[in-house]
mmCIF file of C-alpha atoms in Angstrom:
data_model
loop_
_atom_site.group_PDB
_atom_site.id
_atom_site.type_symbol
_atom_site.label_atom_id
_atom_site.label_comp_id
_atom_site.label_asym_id
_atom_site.label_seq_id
_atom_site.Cartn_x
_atom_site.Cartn_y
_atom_site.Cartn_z
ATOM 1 C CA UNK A 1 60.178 120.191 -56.962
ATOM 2 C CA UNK A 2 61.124 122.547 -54.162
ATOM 3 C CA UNK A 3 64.241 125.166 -54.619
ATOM 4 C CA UNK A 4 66.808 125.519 -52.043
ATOM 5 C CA UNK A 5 64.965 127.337 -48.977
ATOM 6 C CA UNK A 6 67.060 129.457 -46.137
ATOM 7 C CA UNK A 7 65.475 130.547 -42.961
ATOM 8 C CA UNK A 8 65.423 133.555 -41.577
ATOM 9 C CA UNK A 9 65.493 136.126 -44.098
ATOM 10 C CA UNK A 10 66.922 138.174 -41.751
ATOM 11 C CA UNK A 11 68.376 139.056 -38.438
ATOM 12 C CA UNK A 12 70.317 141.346 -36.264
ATOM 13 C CA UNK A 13 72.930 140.129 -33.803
ATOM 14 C CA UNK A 14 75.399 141.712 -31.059
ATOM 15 C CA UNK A 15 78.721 141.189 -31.243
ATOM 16 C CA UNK A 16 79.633 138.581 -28.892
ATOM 17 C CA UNK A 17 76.364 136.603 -29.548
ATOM 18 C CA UNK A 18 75.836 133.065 -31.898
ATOM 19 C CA UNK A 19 73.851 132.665 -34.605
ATOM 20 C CA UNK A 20 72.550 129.780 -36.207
ATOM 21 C CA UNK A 21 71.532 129.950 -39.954
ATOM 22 C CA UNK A 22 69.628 127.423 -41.718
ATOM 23 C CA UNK A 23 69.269 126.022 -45.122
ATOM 24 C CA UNK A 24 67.030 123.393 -46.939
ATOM 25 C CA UNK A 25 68.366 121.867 -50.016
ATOM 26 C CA UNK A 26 66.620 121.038 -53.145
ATOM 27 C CA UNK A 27 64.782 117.622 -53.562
ATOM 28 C CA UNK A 28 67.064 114.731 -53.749
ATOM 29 C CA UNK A 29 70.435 117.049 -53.470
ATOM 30 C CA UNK A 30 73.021 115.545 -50.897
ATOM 31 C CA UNK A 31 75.387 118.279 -50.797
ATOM 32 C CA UNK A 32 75.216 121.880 -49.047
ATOM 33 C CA UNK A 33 78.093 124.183 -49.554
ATOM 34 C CA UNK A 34 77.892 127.565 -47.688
ATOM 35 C CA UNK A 35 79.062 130.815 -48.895
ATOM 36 C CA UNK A 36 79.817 134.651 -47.378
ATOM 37 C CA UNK A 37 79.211 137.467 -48.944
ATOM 38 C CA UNK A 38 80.185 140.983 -47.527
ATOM 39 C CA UNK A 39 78.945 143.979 -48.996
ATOM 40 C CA UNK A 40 80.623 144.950 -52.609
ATOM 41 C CA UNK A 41 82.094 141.204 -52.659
ATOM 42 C CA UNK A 42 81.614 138.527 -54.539
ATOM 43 C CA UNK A 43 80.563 134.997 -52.196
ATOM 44 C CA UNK A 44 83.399 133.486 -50.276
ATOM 45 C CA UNK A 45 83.327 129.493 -49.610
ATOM 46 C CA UNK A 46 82.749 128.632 -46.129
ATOM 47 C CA UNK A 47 82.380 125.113 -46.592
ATOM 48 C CA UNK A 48 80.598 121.832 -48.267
ATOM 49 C CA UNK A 49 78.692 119.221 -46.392
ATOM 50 C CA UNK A 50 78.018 115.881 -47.853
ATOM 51 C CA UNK A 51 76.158 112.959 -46.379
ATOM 52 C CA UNK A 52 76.239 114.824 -42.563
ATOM 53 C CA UNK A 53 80.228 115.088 -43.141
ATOM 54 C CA UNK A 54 82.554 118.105 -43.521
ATOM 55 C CA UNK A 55 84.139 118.010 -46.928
ATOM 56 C CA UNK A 56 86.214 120.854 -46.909
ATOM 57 C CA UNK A 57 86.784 124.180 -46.042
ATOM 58 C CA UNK A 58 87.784 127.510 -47.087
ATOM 59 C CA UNK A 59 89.766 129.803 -45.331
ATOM 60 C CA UNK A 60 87.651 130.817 -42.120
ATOM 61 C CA UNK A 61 88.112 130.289 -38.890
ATOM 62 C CA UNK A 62 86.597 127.415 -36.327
ATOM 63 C CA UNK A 63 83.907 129.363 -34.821
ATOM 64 C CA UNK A 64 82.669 128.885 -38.312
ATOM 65 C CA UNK A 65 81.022 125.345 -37.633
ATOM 66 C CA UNK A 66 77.726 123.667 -39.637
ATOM 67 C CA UNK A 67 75.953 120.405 -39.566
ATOM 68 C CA UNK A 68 74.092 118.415 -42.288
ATOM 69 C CA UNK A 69 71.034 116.360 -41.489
ATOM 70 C CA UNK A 70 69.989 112.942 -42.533
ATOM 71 C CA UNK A 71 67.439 114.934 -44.768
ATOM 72 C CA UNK A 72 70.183 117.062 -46.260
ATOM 73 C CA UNK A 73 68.935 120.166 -44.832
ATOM 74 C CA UNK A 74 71.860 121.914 -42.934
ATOM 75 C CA UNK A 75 72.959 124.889 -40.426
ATOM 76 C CA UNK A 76 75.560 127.124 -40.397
ATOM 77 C CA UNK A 77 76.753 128.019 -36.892
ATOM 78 C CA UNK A 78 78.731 131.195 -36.327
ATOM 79 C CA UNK A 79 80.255 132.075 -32.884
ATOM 80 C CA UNK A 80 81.781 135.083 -30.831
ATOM 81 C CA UNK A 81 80.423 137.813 -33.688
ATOM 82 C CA UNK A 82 82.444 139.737 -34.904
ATOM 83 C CA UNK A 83 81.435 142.838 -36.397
ATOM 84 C CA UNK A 84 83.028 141.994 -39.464
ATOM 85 C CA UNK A 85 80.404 138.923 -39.545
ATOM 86 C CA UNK A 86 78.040 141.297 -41.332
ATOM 87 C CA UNK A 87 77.218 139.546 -44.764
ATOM 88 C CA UNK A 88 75.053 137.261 -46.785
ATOM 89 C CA UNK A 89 74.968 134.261 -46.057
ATOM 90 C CA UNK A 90 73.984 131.613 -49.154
ATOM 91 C CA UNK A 91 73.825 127.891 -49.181
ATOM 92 C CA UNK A 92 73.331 126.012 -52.673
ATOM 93 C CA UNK A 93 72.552 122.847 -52.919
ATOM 94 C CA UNK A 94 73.944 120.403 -55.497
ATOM 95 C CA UNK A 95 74.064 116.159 -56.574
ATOM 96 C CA UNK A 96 76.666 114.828 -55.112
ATOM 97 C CA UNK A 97 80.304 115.718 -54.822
ATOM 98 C CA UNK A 98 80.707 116.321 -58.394
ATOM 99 C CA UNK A 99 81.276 119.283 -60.723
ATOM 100 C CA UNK A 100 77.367 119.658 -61.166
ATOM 101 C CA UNK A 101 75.440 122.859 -60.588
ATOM 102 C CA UNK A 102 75.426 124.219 -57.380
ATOM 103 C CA UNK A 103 71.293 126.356 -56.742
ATOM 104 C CA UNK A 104 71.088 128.710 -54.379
ATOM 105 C CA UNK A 105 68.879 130.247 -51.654
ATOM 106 C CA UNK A 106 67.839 133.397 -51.500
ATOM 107 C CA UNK A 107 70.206 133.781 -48.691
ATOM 108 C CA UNK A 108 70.453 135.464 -44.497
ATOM 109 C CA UNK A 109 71.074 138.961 -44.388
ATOM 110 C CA UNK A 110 73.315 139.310 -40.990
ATOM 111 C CA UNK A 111 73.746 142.167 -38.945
ATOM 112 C CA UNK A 112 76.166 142.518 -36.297
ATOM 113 C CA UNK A 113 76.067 145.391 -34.097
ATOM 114 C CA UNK B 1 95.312 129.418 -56.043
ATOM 115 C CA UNK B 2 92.118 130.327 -58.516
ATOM 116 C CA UNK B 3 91.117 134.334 -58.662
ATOM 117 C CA UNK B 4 88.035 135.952 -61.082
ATOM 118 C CA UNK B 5 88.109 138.886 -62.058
ATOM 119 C CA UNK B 6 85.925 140.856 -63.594
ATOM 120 C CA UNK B 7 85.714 144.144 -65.578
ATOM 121 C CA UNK B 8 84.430 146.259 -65.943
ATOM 122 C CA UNK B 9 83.650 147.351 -62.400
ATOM 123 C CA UNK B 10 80.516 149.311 -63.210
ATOM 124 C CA UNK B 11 78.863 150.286 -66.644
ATOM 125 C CA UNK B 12 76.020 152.153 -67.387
ATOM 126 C CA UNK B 13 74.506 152.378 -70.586
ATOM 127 C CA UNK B 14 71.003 153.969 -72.493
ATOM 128 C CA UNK B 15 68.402 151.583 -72.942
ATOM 129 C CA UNK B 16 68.765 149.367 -76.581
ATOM 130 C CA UNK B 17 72.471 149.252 -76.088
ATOM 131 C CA UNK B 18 74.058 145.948 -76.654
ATOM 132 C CA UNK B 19 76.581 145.305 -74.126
ATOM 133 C CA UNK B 20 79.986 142.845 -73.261
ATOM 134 C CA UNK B 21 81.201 141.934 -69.538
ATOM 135 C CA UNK B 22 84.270 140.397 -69.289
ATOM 136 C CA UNK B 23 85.192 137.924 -66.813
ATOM 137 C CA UNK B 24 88.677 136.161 -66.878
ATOM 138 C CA UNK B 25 90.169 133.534 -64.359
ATOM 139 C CA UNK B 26 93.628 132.446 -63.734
ATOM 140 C CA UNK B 27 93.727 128.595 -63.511
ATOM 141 C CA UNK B 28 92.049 126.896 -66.814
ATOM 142 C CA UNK B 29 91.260 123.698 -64.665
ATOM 143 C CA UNK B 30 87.912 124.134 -64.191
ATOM 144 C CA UNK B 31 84.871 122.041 -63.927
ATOM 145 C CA UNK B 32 82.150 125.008 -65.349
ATOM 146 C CA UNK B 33 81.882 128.806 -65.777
ATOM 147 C CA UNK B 34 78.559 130.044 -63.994
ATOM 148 C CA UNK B 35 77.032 133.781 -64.933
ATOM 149 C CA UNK B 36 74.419 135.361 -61.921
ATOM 150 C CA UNK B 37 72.467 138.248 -61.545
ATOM 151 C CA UNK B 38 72.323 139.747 -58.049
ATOM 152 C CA UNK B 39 69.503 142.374 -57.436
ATOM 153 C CA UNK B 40 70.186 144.644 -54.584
ATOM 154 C CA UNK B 41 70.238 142.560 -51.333
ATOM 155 C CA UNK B 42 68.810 139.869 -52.854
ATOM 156 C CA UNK B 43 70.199 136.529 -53.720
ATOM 157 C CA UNK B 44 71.869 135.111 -56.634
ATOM 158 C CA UNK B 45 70.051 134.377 -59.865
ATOM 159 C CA UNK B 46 71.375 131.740 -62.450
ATOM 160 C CA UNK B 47 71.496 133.173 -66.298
ATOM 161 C CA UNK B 48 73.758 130.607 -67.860
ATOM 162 C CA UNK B 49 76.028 127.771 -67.069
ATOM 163 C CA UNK B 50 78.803 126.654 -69.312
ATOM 164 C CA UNK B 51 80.174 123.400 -68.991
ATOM 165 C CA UNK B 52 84.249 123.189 -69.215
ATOM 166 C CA UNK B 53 83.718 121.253 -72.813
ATOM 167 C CA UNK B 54 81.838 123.700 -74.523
ATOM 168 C CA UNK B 55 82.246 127.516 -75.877
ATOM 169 C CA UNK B 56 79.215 129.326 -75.427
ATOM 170 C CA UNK B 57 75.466 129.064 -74.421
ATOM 171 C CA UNK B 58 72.545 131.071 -75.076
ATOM 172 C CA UNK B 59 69.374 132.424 -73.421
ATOM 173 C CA UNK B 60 67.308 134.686 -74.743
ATOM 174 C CA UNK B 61 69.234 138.105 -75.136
ATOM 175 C CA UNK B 62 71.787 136.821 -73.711
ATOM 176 C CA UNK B 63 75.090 134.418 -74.916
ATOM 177 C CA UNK B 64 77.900 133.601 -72.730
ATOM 178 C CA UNK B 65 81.258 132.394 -74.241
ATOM 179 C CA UNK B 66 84.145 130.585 -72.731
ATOM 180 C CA UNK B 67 87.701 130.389 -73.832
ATOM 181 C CA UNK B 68 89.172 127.895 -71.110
ATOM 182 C CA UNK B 69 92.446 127.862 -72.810
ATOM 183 C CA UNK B 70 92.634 131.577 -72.400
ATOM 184 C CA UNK B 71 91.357 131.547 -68.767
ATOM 185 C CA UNK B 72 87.811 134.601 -70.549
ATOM 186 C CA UNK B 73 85.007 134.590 -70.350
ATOM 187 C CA UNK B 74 82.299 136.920 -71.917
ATOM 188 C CA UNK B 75 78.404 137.706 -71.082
ATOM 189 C CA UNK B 76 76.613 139.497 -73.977
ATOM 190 C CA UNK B 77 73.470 141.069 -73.133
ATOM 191 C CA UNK B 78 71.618 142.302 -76.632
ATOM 192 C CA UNK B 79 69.277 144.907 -76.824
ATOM 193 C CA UNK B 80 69.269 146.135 -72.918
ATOM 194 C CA UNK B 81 66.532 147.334 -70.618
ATOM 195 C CA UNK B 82 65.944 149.080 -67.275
ATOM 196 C CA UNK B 83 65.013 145.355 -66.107
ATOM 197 C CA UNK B 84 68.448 144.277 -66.744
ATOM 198 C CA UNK B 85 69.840 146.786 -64.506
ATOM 199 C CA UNK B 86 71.506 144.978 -61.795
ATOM 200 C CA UNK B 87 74.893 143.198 -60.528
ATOM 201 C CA UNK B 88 76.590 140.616 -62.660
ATOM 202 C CA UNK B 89 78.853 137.702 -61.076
ATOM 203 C CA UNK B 90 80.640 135.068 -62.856
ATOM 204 C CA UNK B 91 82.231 132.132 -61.078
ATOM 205 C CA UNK B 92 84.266 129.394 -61.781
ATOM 206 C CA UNK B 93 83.543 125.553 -60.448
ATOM 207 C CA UNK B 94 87.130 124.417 -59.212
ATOM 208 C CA UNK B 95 88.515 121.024 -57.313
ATOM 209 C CA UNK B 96 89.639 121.522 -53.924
ATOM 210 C CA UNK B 97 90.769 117.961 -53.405
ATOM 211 C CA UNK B 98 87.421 116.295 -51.965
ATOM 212 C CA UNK B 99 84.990 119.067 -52.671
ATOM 213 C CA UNK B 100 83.769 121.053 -55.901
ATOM 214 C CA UNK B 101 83.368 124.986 -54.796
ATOM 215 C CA UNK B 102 82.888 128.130 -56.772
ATOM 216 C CA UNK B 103 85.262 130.600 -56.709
ATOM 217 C CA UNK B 104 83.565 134.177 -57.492
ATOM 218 C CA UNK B 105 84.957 137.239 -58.623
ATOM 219 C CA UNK B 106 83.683 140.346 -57.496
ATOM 220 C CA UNK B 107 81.050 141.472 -59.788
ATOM 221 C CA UNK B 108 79.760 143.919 -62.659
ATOM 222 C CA UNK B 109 77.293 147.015 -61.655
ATOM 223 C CA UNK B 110 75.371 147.598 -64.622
ATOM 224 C CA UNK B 111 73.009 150.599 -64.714
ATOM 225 C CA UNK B 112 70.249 150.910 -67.821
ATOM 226 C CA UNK B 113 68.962 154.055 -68.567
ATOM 227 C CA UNK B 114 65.666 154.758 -69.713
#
């Protein structure tokens, strides 16, 4: 059984620029939630995506944007960079849109200069 | 709205120590109570999960407790080592109407000396 996979490790960025992060979920998981985490923080919710919908959102803005696949694998798309973009980025995968276990990825380091 | 908090901030102790975190939340409707280990710029590791219906689970030198009721949590580490120097997170698994998220609070720094 393969873990939760996110690709690339990491990357630099200018402000201004998009990025597009990507994550794989575990075997048979239908659900990708995405999370933030700035330096000294604990992970913010960006969002869930469940069977290629949107299902909810926390509290960050629209250039904040992902996509889920018909494989389950998703991206997280961010635009105009801010400098305050600078984080990790982890998706976790879970069963369904229940209150099972979420396993994460080892997670994007961003950089945005 | 749910907020996790934890204390203390930062600990250090000397190796062989046994050792509480303390992790409290302020809405008791929650789904499970999740304890991590972060390594510097990595990702997050797993230790325990606690489902809403029961008090405590154990791994190893660790146990984790839950007091839902209370809106506490505790992580007890026994016996520590260098290894087990490293960040701490606990998070909560909450309803946000459609979708099941974890809210995080902001983490433990724990330092073991050798």
């Amino acid at each position: 059984e393969t873990g939760v996979t996110q690709s690339p490790t990491h990357l630099i960025k200018t402000r201004g620029q998009q990025v597009t992060l990507r994550c794989s979920s575990q075997s048979g998981h239908n659900t990708v939630s995405w999370y933030q985490q700035a330096l000294g923080q604990g992970p913010q919710f960006i969002f869930q995506y469940y069977r290629e919908e949107e299902n909810g959102r926390g509290n960050f803005p629209p250039r904040f944007s992902g996509l889920q696949f018909p494989n389950y694998s998703s991206e997280l798309n961010v635009n105009a960079l801010e400098l305050d973009d600078s984080a990790l980025y982890l998706c976790a995968s879970s069963l369904e849109i229940s209150g099972n276990e979420q396993f994460f990825g080892p997670g994007t380091r961003l950089t945005v200069l | 709205k749910q907020e996790v908090t934890q204390i203390p901030a930062a600990l250090s102790v000397p190796e062989g120590e046994n050792l509480v975190l303390n992790c409290s939340f302020t809405d008791s409707a929650i789904y499970n109570l999740q304890w991590f280990r972060q390594d510097p710029g990595k990702g997050l590791t797993s230790l325990l999960l606690i489902q809403s219906s029961q008090r405590e689970q154990t791994s190893g030198r660790l146990n984790a407790s839950l007091d839902k009721s209370s809106g506490r949590s505790t992580l007890y580490i026994a016996a520590s080592q260098p290894g087990d120097s490293a960040t701490y997170l606990c998070a909560v698994m909450v309803s946000g109407g459609s979708n099941y998220k974890l809210t995080f609070g902001k983490g433990t720094l724990l330092t073991v000396n050798p």
